[in-house]
PDB file of C-alpha atoms in Angstrom:
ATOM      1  CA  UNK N 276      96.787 -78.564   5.839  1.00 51.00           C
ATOM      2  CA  UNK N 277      97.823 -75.186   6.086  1.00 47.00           C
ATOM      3  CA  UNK N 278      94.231 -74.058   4.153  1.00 52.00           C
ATOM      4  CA  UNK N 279      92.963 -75.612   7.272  1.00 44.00           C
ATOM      5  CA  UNK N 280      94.720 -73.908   9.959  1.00 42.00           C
ATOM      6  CA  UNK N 281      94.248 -70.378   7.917  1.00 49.00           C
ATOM      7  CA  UNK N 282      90.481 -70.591   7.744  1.00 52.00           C
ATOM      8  CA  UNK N 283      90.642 -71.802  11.699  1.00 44.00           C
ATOM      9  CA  UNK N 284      92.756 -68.647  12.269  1.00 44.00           C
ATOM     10  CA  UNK N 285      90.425 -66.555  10.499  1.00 50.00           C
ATOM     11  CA  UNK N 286      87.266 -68.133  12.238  1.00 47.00           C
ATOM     12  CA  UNK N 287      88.535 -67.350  15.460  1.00 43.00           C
ATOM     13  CA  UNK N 288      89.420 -63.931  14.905  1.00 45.00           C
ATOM     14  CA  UNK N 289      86.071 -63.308  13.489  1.00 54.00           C
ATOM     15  CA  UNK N 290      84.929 -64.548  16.857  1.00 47.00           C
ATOM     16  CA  UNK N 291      86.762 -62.323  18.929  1.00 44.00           C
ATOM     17  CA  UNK N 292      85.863 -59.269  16.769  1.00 49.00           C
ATOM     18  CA  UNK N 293      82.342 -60.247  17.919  1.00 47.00           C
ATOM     19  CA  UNK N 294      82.750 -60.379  21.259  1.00 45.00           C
ATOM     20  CA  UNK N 295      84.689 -56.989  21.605  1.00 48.00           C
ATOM     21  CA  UNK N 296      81.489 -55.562  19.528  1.00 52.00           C
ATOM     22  CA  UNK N 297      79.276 -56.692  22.224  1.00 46.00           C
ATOM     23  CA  UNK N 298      78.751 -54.628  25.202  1.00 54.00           C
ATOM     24  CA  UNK N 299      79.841 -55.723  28.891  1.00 49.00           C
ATOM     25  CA  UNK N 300      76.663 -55.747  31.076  1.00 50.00           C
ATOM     26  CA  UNK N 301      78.968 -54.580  34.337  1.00 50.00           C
ATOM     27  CA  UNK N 302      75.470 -54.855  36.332  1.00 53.00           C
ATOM     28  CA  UNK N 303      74.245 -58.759  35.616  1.00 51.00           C
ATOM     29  CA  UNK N 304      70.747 -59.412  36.258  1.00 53.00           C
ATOM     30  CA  UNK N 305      69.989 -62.457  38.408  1.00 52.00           C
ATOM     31  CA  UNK N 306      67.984 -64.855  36.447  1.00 53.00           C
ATOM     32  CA  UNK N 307      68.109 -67.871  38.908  1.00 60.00           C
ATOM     33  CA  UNK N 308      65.002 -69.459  39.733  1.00 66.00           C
ATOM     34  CA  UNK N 309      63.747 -72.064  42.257  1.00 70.00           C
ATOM     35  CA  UNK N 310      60.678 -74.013  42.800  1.00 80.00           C
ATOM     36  CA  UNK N 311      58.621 -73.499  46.457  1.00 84.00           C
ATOM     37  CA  UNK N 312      56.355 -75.943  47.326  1.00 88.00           C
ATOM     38  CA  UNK N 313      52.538 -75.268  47.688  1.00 93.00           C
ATOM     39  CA  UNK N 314      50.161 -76.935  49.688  1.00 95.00           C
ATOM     40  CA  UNK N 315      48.665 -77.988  53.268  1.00 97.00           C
ATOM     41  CA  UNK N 316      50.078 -78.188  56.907  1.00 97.00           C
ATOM     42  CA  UNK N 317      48.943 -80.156  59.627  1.00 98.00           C
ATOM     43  CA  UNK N 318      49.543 -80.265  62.681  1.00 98.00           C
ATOM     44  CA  UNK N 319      48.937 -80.632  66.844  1.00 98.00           C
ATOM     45  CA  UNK N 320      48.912 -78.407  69.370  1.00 98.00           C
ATOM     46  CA  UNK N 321      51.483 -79.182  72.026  1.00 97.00           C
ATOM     47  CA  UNK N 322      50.474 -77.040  75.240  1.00 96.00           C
ATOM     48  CA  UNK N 323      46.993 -78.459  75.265  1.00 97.00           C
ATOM     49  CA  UNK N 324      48.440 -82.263  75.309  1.00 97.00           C
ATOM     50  CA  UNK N 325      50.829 -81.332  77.657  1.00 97.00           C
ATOM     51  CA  UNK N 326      48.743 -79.359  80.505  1.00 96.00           C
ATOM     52  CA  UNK N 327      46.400 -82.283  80.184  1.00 97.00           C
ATOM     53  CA  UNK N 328      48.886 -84.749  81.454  1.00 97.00           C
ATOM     54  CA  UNK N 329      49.543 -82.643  84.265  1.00 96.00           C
ATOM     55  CA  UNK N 330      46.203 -81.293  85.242  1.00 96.00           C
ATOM     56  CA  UNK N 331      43.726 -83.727  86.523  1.00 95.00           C
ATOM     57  CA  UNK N 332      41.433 -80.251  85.953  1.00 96.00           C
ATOM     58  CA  UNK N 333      41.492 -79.830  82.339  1.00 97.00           C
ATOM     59  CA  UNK N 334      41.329 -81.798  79.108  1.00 97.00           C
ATOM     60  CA  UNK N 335      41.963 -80.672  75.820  1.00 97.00           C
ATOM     61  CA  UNK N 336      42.820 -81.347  72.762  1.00 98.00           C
ATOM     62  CA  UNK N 337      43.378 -78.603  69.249  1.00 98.00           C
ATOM     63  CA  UNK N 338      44.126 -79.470  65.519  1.00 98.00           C
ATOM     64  CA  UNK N 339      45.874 -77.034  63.065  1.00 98.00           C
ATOM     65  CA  UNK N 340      46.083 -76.821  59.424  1.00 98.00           C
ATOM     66  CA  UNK N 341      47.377 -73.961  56.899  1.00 97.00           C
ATOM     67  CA  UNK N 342      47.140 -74.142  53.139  1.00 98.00           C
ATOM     68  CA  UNK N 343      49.239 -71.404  51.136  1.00 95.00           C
ATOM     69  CA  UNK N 344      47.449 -69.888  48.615  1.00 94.00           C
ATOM     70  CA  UNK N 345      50.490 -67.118  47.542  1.00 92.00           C
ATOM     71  CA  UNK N 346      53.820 -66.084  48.369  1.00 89.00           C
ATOM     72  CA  UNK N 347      52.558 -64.720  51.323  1.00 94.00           C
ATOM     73  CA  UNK N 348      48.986 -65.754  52.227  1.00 96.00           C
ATOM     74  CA  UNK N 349      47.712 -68.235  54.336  1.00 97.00           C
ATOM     75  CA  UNK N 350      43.919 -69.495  54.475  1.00 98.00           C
ATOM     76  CA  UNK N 351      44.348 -71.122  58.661  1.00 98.00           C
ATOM     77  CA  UNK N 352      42.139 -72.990  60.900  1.00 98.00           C
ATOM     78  CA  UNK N 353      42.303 -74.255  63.894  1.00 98.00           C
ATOM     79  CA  UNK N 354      39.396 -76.650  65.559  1.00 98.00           C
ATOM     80  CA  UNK N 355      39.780 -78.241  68.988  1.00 98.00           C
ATOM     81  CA  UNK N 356      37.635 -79.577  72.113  1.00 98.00           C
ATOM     82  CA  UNK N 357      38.050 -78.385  75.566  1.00 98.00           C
ATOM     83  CA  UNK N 358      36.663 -79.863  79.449  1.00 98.00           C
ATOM     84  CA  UNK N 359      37.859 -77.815  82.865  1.00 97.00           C
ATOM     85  CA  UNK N 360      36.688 -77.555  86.259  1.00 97.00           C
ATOM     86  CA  UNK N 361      37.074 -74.933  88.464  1.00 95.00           C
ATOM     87  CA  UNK N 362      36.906 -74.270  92.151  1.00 92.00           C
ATOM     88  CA  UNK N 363      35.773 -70.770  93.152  1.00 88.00           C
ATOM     89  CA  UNK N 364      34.894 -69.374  96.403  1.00 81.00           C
ATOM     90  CA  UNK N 365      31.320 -70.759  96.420  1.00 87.00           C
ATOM     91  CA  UNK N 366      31.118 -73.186  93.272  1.00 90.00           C
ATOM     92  CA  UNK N 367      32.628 -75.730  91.407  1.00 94.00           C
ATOM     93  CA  UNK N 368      31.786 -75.350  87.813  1.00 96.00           C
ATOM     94  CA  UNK N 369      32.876 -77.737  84.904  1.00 97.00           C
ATOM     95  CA  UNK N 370      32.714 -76.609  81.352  1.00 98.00           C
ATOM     96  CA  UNK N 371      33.083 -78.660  78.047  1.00 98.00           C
ATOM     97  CA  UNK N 372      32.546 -78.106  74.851  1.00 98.00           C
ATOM     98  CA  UNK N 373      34.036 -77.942  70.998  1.00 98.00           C
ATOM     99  CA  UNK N 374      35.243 -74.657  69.014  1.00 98.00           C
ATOM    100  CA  UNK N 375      36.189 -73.886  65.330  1.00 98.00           C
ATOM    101  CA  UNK N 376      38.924 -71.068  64.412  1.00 98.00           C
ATOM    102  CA  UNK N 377      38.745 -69.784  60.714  1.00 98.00           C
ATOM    103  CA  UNK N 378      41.153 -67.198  58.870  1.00 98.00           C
ATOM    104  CA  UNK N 379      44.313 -66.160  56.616  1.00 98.00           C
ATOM    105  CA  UNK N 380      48.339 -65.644  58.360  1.00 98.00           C
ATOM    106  CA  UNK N 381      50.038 -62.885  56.444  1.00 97.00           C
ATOM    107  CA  UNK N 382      53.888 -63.907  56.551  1.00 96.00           C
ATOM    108  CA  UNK N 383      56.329 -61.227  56.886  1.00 95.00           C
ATOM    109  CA  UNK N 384      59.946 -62.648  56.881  1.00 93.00           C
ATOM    110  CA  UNK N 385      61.544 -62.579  54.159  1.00 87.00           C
ATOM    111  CA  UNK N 386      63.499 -66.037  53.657  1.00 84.00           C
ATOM    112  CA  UNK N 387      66.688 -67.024  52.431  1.00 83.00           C
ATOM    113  CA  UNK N 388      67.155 -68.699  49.379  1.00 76.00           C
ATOM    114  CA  UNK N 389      65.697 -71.982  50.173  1.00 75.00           C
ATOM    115  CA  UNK N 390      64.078 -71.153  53.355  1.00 82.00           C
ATOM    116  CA  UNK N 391      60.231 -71.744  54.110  1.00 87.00           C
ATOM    117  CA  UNK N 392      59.946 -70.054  57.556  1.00 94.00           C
ATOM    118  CA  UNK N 393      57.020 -67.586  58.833  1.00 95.00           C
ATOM    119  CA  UNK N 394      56.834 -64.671  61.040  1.00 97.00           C
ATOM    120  CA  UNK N 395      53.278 -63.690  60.534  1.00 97.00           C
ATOM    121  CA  UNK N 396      50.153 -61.880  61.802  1.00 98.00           C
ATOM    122  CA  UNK N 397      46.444 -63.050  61.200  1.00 97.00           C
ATOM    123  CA  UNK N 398      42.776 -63.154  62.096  1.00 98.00           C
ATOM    124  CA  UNK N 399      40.247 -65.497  62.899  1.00 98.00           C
ATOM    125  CA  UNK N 400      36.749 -65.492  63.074  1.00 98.00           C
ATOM    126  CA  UNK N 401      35.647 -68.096  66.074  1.00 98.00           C
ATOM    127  CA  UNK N 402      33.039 -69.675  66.985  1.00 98.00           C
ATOM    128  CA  UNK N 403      32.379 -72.217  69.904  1.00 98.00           C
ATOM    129  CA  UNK N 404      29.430 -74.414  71.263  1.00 98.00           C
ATOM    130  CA  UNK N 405      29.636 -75.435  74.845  1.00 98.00           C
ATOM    131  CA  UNK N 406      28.006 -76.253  77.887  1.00 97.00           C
ATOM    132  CA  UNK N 407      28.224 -75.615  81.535  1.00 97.00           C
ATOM    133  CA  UNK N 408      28.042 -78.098  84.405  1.00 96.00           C
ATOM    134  CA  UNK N 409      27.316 -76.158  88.243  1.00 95.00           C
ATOM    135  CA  UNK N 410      28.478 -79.352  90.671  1.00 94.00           C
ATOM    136  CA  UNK N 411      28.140 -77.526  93.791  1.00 90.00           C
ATOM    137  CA  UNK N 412      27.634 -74.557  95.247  1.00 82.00           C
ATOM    138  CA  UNK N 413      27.459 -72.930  99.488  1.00 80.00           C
ATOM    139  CA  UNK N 414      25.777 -69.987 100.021  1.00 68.00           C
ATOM    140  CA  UNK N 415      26.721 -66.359 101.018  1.00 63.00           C
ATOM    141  CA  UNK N 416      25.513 -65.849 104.166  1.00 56.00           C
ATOM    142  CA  UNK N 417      26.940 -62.553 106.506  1.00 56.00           C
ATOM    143  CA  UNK N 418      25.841 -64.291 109.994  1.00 58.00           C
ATOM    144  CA  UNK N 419      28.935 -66.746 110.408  1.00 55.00           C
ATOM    145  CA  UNK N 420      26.678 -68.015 113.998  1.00 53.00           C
ATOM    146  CA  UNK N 421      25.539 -71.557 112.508  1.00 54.00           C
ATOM    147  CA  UNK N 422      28.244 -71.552 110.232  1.00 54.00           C
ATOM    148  CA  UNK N 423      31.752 -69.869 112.035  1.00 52.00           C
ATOM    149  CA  UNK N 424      34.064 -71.926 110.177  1.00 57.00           C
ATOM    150  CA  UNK N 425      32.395 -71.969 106.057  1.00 56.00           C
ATOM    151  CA  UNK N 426      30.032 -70.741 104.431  1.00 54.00           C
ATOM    152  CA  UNK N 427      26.573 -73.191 104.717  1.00 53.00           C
ATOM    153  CA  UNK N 428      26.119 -75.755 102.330  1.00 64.00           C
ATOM    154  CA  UNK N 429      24.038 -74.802  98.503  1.00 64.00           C
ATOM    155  CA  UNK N 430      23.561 -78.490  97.069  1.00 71.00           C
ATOM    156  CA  UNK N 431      25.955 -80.938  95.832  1.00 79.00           C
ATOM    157  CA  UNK N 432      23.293 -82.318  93.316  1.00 87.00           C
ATOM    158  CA  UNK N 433      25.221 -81.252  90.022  1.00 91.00           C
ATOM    159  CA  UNK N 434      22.747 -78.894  87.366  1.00 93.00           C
ATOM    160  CA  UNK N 435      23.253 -78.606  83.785  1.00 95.00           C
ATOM    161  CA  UNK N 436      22.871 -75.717  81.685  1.00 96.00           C
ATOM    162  CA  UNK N 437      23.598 -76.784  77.763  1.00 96.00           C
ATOM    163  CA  UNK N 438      22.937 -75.015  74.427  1.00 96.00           C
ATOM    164  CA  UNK N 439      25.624 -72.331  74.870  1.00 97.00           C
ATOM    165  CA  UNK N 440      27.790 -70.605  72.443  1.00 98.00           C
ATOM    166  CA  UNK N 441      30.063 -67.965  71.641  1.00 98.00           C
ATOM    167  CA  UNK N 442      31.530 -66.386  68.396  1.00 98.00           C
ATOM    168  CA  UNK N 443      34.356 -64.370  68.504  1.00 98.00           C
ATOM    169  CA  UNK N 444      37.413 -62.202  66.480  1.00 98.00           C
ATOM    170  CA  UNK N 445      40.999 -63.001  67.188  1.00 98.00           C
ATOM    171  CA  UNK N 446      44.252 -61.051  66.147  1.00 98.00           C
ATOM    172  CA  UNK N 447      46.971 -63.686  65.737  1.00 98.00           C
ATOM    173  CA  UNK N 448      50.728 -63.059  65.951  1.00 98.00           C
ATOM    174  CA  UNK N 449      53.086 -66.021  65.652  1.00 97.00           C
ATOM    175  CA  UNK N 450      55.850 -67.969  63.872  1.00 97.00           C
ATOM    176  CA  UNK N 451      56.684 -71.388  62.301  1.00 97.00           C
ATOM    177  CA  UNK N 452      60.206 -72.426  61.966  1.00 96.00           C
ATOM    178  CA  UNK N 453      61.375 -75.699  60.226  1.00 95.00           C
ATOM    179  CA  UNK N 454      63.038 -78.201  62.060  1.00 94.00           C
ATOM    180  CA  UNK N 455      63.947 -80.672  59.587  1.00 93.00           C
ATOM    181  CA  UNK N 456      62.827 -81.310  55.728  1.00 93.00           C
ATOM    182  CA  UNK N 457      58.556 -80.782  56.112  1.00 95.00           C
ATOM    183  CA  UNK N 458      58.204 -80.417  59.638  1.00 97.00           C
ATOM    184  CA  UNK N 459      57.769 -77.256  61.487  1.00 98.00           C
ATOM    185  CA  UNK N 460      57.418 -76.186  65.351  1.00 97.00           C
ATOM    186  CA  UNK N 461      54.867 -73.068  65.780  1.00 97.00           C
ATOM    187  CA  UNK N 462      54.032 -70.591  68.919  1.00 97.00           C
ATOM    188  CA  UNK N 463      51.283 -67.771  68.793  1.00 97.00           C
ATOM    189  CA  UNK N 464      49.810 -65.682  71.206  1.00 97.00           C
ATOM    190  CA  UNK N 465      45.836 -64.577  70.265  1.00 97.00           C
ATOM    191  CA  UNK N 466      43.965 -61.410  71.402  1.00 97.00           C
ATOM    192  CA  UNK N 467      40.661 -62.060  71.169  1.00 97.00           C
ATOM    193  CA  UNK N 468      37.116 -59.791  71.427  1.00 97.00           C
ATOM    194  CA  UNK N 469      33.752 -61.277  72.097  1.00 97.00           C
ATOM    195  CA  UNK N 470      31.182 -60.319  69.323  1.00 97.00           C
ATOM    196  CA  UNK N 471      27.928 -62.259  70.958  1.00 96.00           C
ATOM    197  CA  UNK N 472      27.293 -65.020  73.299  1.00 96.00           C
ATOM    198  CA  UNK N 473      24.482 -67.111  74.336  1.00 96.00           C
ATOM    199  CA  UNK N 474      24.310 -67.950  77.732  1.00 93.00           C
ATOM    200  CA  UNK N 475      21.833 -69.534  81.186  1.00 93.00           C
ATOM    201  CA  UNK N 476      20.231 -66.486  83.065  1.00 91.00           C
ATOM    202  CA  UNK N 477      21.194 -68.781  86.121  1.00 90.00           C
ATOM    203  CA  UNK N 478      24.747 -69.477  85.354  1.00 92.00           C
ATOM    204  CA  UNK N 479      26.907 -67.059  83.478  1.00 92.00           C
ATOM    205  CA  UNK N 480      29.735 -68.092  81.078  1.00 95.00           C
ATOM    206  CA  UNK N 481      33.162 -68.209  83.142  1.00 95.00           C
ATOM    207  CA  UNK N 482      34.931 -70.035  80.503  1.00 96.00           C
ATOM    208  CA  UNK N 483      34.701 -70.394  76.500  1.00 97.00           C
ATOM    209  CA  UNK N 484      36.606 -73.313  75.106  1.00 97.00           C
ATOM    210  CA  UNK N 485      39.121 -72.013  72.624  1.00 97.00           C
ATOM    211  CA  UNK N 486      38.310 -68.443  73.834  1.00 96.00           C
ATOM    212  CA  UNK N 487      39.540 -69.000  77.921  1.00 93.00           C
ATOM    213  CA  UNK N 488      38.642 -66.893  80.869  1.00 92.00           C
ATOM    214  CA  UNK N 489      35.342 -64.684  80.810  1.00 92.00           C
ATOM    215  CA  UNK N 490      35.141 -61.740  82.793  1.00 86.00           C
ATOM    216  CA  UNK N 491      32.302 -59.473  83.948  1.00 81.00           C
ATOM    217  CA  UNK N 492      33.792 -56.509  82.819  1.00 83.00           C
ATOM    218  CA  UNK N 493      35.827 -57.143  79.835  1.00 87.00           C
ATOM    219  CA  UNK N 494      35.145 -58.598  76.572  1.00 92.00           C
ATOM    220  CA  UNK N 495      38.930 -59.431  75.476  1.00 94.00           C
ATOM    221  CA  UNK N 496      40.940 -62.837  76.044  1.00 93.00           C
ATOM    222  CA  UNK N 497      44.157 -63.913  75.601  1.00 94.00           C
ATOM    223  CA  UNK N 498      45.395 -67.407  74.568  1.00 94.00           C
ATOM    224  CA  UNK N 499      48.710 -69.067  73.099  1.00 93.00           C
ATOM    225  CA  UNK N 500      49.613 -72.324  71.462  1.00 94.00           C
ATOM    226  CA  UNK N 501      52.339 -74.097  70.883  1.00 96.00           C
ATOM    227  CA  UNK N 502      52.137 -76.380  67.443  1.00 97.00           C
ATOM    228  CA  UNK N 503      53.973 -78.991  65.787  1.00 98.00           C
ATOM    229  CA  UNK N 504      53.277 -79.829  62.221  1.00 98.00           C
ATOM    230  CA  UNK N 505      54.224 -81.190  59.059  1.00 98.00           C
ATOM    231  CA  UNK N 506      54.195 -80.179  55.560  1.00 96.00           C
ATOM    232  CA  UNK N 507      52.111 -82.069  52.726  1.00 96.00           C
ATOM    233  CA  UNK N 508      53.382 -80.515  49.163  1.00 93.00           C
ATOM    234  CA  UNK N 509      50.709 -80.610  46.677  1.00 91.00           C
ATOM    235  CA  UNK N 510      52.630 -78.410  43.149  1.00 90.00           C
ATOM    236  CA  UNK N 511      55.559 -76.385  43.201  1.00 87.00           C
ATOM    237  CA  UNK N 512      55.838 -72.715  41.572  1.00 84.00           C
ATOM    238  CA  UNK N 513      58.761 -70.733  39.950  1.00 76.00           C
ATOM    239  CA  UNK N 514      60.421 -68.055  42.506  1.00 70.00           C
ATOM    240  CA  UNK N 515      62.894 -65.723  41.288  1.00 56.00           C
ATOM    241  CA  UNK N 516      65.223 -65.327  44.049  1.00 51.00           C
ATOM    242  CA  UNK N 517      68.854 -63.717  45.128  1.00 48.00           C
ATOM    243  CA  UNK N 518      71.049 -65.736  45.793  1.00 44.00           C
ATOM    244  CA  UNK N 519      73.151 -63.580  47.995  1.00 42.00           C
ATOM    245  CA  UNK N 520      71.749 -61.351  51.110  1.00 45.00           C
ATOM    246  CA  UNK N 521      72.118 -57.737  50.267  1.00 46.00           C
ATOM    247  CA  UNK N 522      74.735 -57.738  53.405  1.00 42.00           C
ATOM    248  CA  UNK N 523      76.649 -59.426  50.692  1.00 41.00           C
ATOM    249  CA  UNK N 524      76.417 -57.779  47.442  1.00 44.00           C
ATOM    250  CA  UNK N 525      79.506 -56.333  46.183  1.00 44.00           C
ATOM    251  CA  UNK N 526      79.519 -52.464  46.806  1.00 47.00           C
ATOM    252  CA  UNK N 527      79.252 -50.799  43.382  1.00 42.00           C
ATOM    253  CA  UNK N 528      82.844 -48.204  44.300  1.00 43.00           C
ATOM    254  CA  UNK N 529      85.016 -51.584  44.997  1.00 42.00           C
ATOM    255  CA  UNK N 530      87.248 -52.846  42.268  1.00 35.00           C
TER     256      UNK N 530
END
């Protein structure tokens, strides 16, 4: 018995000899790793649903999808199908028609441990096809004699002008924060330039669905959306992460 309790003696201070022979790493690495999920959102544009229930003028209706290819990058799309009618001074015009949005989101905020929100800026290359429906028109006429109280009557006979189309570049800025496990509520705002469109010598293009308002003298737009969506994981892949904000870290001069 006491054999026993020597060589345990001795086997422990061997042991401890060890240890005080190994250097103290007073600066740890972190080493902890977690898994984010990869793979494809999908999701419905809110503001588009929601201004058609309360405008009997417009109809609409836009799909969106991401797919995360790194950290980072996003490939995006968005595809959607647009009808509004509008009452200027002299016409009412209706336009319908389907579009097609195609790029990449860059995200830019840097997440918490855990965390799988996006601030992010993008691109998209658009392109729509449309058409544009004149329903009436009055003409212009200076002499108010026949006429003192409108304008005389054009036709109410409605003319069709199809086979129009538009292709486009949009800067994107927006964000996607997650509400609960999966699903995420999005907002953007798009800037968008007009590369070409093809449109009626008798009837210009007013409005581009997926693009909005067309002006004579200006080839920019501006748009928004407001998105809900939900995460489909596909794989997972290793992240090496900190697990405490650098707000947090211990200050190397504190004891």
């Amino acid at each position: 018995m006491s054999r026993f309790f020597i060589n345990l003696f001795f086997i422990f201070f061997s042991c401890l000899a060890i240890c005080q022979n190994k250097p103290i790493d007073l600066n740890p690495k972190d080493t902890i790793t977690y898994k984010q999920s990869y793979g494809l959102r999908l999701g419905v544009d809110l503001s588009r649903i929601l201004r058609t229930s309360l405008d009997d003028n417009y109809k609409g209706l836009e799909l969106v999808a991401d797919y995360r290819l790194t950290q980072n990058l996003y490939i995006a799309a968005e595809i959607g199908n647009e009808e509004k009618t509008k009452q200027e001074d002299l016409y009412n015009f209706t336009t319908s028609g389907s579009y097609i949005k195609v790029g990449v989101n860059k995200n830019n905020y840097a997440n918490w441990y855990g965390e799988q929100n996006l601030i992010y800026i993008g691109g998209r290359l658009a392109f729509s096809t449309f058409e544009n429906t004149l329903n009436n028109y009055q003409y212009f006429d200076t002499n108010r004699y026949w006429s003192s109280e409108d304008f005389p009557s054009g036709s109410d006979i409605p003319e069709n002008f199809s086979g129009l189309s538009a292709t486009w570049l949009e800067a994107v800025f927006g964000t996607k924060v997650e509400l609960f496990k999966n699903l995420y509520l999005g907002a953007s705002i798009r800037l968008g330039i007009i590369i070409s469109q093809k449109e009626d010598d008798r009837f210009p293009n007013l409005y581009i669905p997926g693009f909005n308002k067309v002006t004579d003298d200006s080839r920019f737009g501006v748009g928004y959306n407001y998105s809900i969506s939900y995460f489909l994981p596909f794989y997972k892949k290793n992240k090496k992460a900190n697990t405490l904000p650098k707000s947090e870290e211990p200050n190397s001069g504190e004891l």
